[in-house]
XYZ file of N, CA, C and O in Angstrom:
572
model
N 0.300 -17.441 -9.800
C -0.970 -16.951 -10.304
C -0.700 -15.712 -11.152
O 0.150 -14.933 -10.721
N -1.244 -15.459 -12.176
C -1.428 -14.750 -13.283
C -1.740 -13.481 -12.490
O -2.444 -13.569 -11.483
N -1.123 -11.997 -12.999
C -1.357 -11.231 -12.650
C -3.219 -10.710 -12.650
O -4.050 -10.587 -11.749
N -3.255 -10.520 -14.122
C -4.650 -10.402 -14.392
C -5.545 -11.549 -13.343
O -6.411 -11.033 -12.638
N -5.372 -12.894 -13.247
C -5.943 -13.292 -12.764
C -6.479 -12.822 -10.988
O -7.614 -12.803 -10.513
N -5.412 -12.555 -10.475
C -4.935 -12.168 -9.094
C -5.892 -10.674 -9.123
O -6.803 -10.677 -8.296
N -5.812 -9.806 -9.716
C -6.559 -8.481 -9.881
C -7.994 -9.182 -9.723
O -8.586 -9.324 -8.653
N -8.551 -9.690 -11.283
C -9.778 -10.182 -11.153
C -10.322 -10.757 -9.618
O -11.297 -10.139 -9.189
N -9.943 -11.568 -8.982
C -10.091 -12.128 -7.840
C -10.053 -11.194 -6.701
O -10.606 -11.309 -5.607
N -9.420 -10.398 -7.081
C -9.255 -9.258 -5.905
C -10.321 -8.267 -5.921
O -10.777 -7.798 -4.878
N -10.753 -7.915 -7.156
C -12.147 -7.550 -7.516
C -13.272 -7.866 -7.155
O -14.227 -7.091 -7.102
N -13.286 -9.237 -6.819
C -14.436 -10.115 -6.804
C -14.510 -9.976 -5.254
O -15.615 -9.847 -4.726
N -13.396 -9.998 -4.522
C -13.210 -10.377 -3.095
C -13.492 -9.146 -2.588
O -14.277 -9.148 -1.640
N -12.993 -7.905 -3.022
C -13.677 -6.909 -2.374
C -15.216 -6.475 -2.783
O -15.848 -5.507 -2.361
N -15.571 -7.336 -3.594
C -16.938 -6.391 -3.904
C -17.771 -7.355 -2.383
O -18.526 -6.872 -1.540
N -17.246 -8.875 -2.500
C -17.803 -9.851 -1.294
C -17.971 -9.185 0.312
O -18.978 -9.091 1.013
N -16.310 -8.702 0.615
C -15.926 -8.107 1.710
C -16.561 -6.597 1.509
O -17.137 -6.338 2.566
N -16.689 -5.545 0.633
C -17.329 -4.984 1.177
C -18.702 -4.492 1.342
O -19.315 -3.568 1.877
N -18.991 -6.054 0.284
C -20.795 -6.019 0.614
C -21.161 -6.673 2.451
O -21.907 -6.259 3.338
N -20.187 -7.862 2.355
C -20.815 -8.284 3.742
C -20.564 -7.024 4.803
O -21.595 -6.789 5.433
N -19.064 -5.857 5.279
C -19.316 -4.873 5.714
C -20.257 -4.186 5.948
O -20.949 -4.105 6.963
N -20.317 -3.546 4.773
C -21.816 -2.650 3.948
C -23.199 -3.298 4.763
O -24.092 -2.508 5.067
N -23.350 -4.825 5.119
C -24.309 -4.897 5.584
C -24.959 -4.622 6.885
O -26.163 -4.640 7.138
N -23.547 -4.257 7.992
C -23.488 -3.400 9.040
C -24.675 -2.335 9.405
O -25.459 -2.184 10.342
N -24.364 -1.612 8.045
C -25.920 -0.834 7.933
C -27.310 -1.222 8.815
O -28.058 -0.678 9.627
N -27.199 -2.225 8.280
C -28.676 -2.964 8.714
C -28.679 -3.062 10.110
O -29.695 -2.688 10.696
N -27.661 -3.526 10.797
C -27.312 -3.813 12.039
C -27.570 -2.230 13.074
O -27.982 -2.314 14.231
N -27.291 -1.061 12.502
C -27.405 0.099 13.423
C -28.747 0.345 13.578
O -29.117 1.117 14.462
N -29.923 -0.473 12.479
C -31.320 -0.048 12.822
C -31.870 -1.302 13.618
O -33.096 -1.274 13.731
N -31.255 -2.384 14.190
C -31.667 -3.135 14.317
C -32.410 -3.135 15.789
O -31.877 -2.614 16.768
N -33.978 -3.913 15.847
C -34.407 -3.636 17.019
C -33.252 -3.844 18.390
O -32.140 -4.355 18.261
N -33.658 -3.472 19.309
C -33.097 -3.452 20.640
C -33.472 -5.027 20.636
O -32.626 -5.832 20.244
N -34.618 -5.419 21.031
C -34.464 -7.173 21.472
C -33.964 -7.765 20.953
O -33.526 -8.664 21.671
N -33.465 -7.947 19.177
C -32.559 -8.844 18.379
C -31.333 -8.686 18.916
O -30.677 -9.662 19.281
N -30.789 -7.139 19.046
C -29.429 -7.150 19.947
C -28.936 -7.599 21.247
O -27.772 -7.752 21.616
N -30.112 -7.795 21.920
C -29.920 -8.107 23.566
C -30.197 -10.142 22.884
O -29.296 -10.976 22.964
N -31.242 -10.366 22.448
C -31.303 -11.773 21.734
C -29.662 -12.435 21.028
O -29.437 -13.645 20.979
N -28.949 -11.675 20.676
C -27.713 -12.137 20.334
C -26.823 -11.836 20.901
O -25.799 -12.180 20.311
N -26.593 -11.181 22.089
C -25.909 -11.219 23.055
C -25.673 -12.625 24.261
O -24.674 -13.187 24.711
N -27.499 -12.830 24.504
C -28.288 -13.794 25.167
C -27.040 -15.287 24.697
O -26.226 -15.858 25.423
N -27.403 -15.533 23.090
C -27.034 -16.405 21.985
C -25.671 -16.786 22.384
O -25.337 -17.950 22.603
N -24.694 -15.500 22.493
C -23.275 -15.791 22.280
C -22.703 -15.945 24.385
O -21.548 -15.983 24.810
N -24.328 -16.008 25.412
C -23.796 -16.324 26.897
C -22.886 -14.664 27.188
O -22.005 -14.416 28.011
N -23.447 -13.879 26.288
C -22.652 -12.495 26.897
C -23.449 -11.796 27.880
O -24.662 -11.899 27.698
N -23.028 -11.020 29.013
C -23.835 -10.177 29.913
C -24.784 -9.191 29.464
O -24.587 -8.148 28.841
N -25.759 -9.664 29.857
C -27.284 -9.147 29.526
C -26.658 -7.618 29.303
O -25.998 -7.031 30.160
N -27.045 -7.000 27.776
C -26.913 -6.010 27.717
C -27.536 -5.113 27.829
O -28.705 -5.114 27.443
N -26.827 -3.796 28.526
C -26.949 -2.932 29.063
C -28.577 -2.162 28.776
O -28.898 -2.644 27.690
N -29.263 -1.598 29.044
C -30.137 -0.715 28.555
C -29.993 0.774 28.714
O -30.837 1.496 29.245
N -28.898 1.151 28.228
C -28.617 2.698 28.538
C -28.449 3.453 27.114
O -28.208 2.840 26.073
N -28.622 4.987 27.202
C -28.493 5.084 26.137
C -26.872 5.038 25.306
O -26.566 4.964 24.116
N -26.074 5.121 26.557
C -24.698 5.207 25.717
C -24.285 3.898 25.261
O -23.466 3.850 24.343
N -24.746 2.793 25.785
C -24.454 1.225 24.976
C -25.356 1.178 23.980
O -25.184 0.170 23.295
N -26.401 1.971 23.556
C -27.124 1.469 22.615
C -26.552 2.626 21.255
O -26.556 2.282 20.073
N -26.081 4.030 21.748
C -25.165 4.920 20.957
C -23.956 3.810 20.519
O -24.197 2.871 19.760
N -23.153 3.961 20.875
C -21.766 2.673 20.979
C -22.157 1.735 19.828
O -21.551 1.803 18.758
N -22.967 1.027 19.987
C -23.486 -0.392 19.401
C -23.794 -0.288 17.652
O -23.356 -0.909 16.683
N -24.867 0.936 17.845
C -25.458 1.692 16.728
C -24.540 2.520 16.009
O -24.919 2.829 14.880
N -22.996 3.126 16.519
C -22.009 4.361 16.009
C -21.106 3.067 15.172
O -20.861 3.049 13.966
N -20.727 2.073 16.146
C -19.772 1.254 15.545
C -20.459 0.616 14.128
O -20.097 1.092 13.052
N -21.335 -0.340 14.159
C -22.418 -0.233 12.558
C -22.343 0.853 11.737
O -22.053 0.640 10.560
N -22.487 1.670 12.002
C -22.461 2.645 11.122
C -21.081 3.004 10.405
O -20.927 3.231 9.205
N -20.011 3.003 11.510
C -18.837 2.650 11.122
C -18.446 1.888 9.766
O -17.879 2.061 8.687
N -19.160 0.881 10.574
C -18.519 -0.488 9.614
C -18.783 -0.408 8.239
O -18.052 -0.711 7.296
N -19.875 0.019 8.248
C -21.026 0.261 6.970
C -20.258 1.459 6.031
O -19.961 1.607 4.845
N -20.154 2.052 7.021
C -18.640 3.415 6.184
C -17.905 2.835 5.407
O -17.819 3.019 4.193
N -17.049 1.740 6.381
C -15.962 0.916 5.346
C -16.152 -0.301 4.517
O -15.283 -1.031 4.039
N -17.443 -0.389 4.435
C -17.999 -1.160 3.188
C -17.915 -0.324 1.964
O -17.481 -0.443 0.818
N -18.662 0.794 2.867
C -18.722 1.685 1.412
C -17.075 2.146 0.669
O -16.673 2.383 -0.470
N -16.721 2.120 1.474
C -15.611 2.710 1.197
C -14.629 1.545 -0.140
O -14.319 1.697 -1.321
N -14.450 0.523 0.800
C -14.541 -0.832 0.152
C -14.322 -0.849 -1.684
O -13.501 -0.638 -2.577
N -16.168 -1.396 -1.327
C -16.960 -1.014 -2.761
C -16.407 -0.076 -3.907
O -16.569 -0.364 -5.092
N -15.727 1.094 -3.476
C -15.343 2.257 -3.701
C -14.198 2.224 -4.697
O -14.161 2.424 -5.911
N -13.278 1.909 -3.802
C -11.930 1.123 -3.950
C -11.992 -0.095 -4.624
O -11.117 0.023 -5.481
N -12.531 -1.259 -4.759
C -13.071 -2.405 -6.018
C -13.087 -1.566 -7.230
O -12.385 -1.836 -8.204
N -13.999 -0.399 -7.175
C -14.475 0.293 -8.844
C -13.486 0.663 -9.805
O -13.656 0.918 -10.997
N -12.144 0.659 -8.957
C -10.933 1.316 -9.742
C -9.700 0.727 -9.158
O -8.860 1.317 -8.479
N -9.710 -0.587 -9.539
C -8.594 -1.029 -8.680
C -6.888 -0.508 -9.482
O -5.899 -0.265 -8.789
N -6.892 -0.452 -10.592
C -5.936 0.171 -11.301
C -4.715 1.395 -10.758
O -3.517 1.675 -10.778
N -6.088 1.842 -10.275
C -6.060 3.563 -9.932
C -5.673 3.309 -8.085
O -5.180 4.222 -7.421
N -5.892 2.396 -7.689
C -6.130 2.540 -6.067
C -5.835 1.007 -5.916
O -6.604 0.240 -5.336
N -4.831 0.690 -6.406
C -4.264 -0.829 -5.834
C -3.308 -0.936 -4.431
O -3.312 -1.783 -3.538
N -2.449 0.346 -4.633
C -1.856 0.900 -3.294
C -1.929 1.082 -1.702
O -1.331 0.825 -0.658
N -3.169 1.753 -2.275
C -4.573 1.891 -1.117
C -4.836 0.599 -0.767
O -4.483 0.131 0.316
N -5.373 0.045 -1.522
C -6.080 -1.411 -1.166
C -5.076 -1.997 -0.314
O -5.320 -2.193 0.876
N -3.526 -2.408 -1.034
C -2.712 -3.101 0.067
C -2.735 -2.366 1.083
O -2.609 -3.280 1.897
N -2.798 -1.366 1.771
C -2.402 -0.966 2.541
C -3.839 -0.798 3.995
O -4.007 -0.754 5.214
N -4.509 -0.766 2.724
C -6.092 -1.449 3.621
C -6.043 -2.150 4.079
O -6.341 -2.254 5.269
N -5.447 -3.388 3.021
C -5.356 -5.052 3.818
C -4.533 -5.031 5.007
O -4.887 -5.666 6.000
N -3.505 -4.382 4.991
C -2.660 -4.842 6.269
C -3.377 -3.694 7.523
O -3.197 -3.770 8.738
N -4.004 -2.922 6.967
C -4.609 -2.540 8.237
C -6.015 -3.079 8.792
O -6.475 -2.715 9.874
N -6.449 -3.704 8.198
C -7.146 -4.849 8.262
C -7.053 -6.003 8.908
O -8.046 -6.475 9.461
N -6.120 -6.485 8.928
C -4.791 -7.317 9.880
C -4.349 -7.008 10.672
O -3.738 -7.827 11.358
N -4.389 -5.918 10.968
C -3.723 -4.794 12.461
C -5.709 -5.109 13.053
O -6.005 -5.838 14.000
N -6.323 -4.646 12.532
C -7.701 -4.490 13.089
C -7.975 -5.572 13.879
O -8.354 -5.416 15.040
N -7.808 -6.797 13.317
C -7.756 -8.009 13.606
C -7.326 -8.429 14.931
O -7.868 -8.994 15.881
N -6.088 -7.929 14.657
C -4.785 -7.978 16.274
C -5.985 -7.606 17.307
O -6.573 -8.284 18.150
N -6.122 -6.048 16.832
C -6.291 -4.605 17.726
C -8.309 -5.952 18.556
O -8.776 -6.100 19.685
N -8.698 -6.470 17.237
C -10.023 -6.783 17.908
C -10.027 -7.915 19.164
O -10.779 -7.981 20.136
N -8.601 -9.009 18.665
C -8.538 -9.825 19.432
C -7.968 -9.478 21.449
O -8.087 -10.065 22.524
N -7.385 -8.245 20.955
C -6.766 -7.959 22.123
C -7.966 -7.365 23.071
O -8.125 -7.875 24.180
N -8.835 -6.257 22.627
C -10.362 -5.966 22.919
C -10.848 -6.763 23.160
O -11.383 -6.388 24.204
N -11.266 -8.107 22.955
C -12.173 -8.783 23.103
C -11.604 -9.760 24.375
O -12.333 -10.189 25.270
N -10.126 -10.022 24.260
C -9.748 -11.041 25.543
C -9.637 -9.847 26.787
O -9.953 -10.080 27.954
N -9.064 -8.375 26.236
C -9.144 -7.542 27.990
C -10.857 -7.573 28.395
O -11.127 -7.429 29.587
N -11.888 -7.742 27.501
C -12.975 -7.304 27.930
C -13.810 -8.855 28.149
O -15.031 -8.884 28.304
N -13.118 -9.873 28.138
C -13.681 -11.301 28.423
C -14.814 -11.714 28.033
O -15.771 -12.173 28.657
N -14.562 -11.434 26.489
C -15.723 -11.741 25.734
C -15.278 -13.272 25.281
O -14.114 -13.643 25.128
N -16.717 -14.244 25.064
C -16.294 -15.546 24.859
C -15.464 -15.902 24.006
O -15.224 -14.981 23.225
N -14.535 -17.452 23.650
C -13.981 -17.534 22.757
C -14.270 -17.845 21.585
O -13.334 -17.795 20.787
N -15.788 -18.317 20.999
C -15.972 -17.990 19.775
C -16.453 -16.788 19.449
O -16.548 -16.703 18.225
N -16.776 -15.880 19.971
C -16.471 -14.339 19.840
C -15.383 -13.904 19.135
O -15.302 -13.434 18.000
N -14.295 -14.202 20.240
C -13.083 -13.788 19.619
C -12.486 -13.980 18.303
O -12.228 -13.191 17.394
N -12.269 -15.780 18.502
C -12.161 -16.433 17.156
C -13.035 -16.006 15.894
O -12.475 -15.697 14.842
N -14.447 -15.996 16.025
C -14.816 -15.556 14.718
C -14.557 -14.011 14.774
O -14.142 -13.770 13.640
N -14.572 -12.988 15.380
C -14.242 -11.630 15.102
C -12.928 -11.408 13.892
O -12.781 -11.229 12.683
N -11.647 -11.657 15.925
C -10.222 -11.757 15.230
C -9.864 -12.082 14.311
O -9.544 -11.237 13.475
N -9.746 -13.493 14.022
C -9.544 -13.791 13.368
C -9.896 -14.023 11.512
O -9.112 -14.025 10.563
N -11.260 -14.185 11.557
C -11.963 -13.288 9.881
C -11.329 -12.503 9.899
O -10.420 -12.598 9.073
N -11.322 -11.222 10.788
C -11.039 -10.082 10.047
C -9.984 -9.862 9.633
O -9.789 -9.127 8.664
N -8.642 -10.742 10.599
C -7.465 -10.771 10.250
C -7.204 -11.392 8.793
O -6.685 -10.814 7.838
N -7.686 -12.707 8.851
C -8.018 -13.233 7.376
C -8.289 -13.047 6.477
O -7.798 -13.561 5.472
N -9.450 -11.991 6.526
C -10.288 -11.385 5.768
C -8.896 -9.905 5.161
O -9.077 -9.275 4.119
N -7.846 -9.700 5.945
C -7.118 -8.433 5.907
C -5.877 -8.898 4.981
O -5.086 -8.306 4.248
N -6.172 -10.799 5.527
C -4.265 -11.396 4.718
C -4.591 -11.412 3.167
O -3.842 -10.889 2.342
N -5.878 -12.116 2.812
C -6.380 -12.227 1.465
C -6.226 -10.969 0.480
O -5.581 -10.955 -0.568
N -6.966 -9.906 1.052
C -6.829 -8.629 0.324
C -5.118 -8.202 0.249
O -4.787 -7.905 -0.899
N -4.279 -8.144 1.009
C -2.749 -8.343 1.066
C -2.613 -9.186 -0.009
O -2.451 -8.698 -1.128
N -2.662 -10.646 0.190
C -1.962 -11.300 -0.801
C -2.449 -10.829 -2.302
O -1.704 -11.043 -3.258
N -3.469 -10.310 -2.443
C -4.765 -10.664 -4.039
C -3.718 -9.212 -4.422
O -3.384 -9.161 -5.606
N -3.290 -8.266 -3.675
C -3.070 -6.752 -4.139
C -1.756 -6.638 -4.128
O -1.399 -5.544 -4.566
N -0.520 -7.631 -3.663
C 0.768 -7.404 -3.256
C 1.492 -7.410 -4.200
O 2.653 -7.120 -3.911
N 1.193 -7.747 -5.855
C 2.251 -7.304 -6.507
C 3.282 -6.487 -7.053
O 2.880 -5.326 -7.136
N 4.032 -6.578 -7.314
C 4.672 -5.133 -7.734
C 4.661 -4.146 -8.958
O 4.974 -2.971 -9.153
N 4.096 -5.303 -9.766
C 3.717 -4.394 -11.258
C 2.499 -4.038 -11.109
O 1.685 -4.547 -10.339
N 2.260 -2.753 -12.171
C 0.540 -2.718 -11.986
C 0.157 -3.257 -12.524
O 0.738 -3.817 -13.454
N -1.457 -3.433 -12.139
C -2.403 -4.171 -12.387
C -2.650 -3.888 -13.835
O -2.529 -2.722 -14.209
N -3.077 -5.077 -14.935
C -3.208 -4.279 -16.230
C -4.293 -3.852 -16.164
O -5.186 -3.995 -15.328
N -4.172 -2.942 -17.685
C -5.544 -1.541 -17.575
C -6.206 -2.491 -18.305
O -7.161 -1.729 -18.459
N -6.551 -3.471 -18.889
C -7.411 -4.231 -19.556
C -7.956 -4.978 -19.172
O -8.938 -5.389 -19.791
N -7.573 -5.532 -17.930
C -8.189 -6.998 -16.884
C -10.002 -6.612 -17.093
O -10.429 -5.469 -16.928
N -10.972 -7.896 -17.508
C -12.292 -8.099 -17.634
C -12.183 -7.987 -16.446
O -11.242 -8.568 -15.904
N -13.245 -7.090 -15.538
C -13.804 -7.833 -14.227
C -14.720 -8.442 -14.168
O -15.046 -8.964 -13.102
């Protein structure tokens, strides 16, 4: 694959990845019954009603929503911050590991896991492969 091409695509993929992130946002305002309703959904233990699981729930969203933005950020100038990006991706892929291992000590179901872990790991190899070249990216690539 064409360098330029590989950039372009990598462009495209992070603006995807860190819009769906970014949408996290939404998730930290989200009523209390939709959250206990998708807990219900995925057969997980009726969640908690305290305030530190509903802090937790609401901090991590917000999180996430951070690294959308952040994301987004990093897409605007890939030229300038292609480095970064690989190095996002593979920690992205570590995240992945780090979620699957969280989720089996804490015996959360297995399509839990599977869709978590694994997207995100996926979601971490793509940005790796789209950013891993060794020349830079040209300064002319259309996005």
């Amino acid at each position: 694959m064409k360098t330029a091409t590989r950039h372009r695509l990598l462009y495209w993929y992070l603006l995807l990845f860190g819009g769906v992130v970014f949408s996290a946002f939404f998730a930290a305002a989200m009523p209390k019954a939709w959250m206990i309703a998708t807990a219900e959904f995925f057969e997980i233990d009726s969640f908690p009603d305290h305030r530190l699981t509903w802090y937790l729930a609401r901090h991590l969203s917000v999180v996430y929503g951070m690294l959308g933005v952040a994301v987004l950020e990093l897409a605007r100038d890939l030229p300038r911050y292609r480095a970064l990006v690989l190095k996002l991706g593979w920690g992205i892929v570590v995240l992945g590991g780090l979620q699957w291992w969280v989720d089996l000590a804490t015996g959360m179901p297995a399509i839990w896991t599977y869709g978590e872990a694994i997207s995100t790991a996926a979601g971490g190899a793509v940005i790796v492969y789209l950013a891993r070249d060794s020349e830079e990216p040209p300064a002319d690539v259309d996005y």
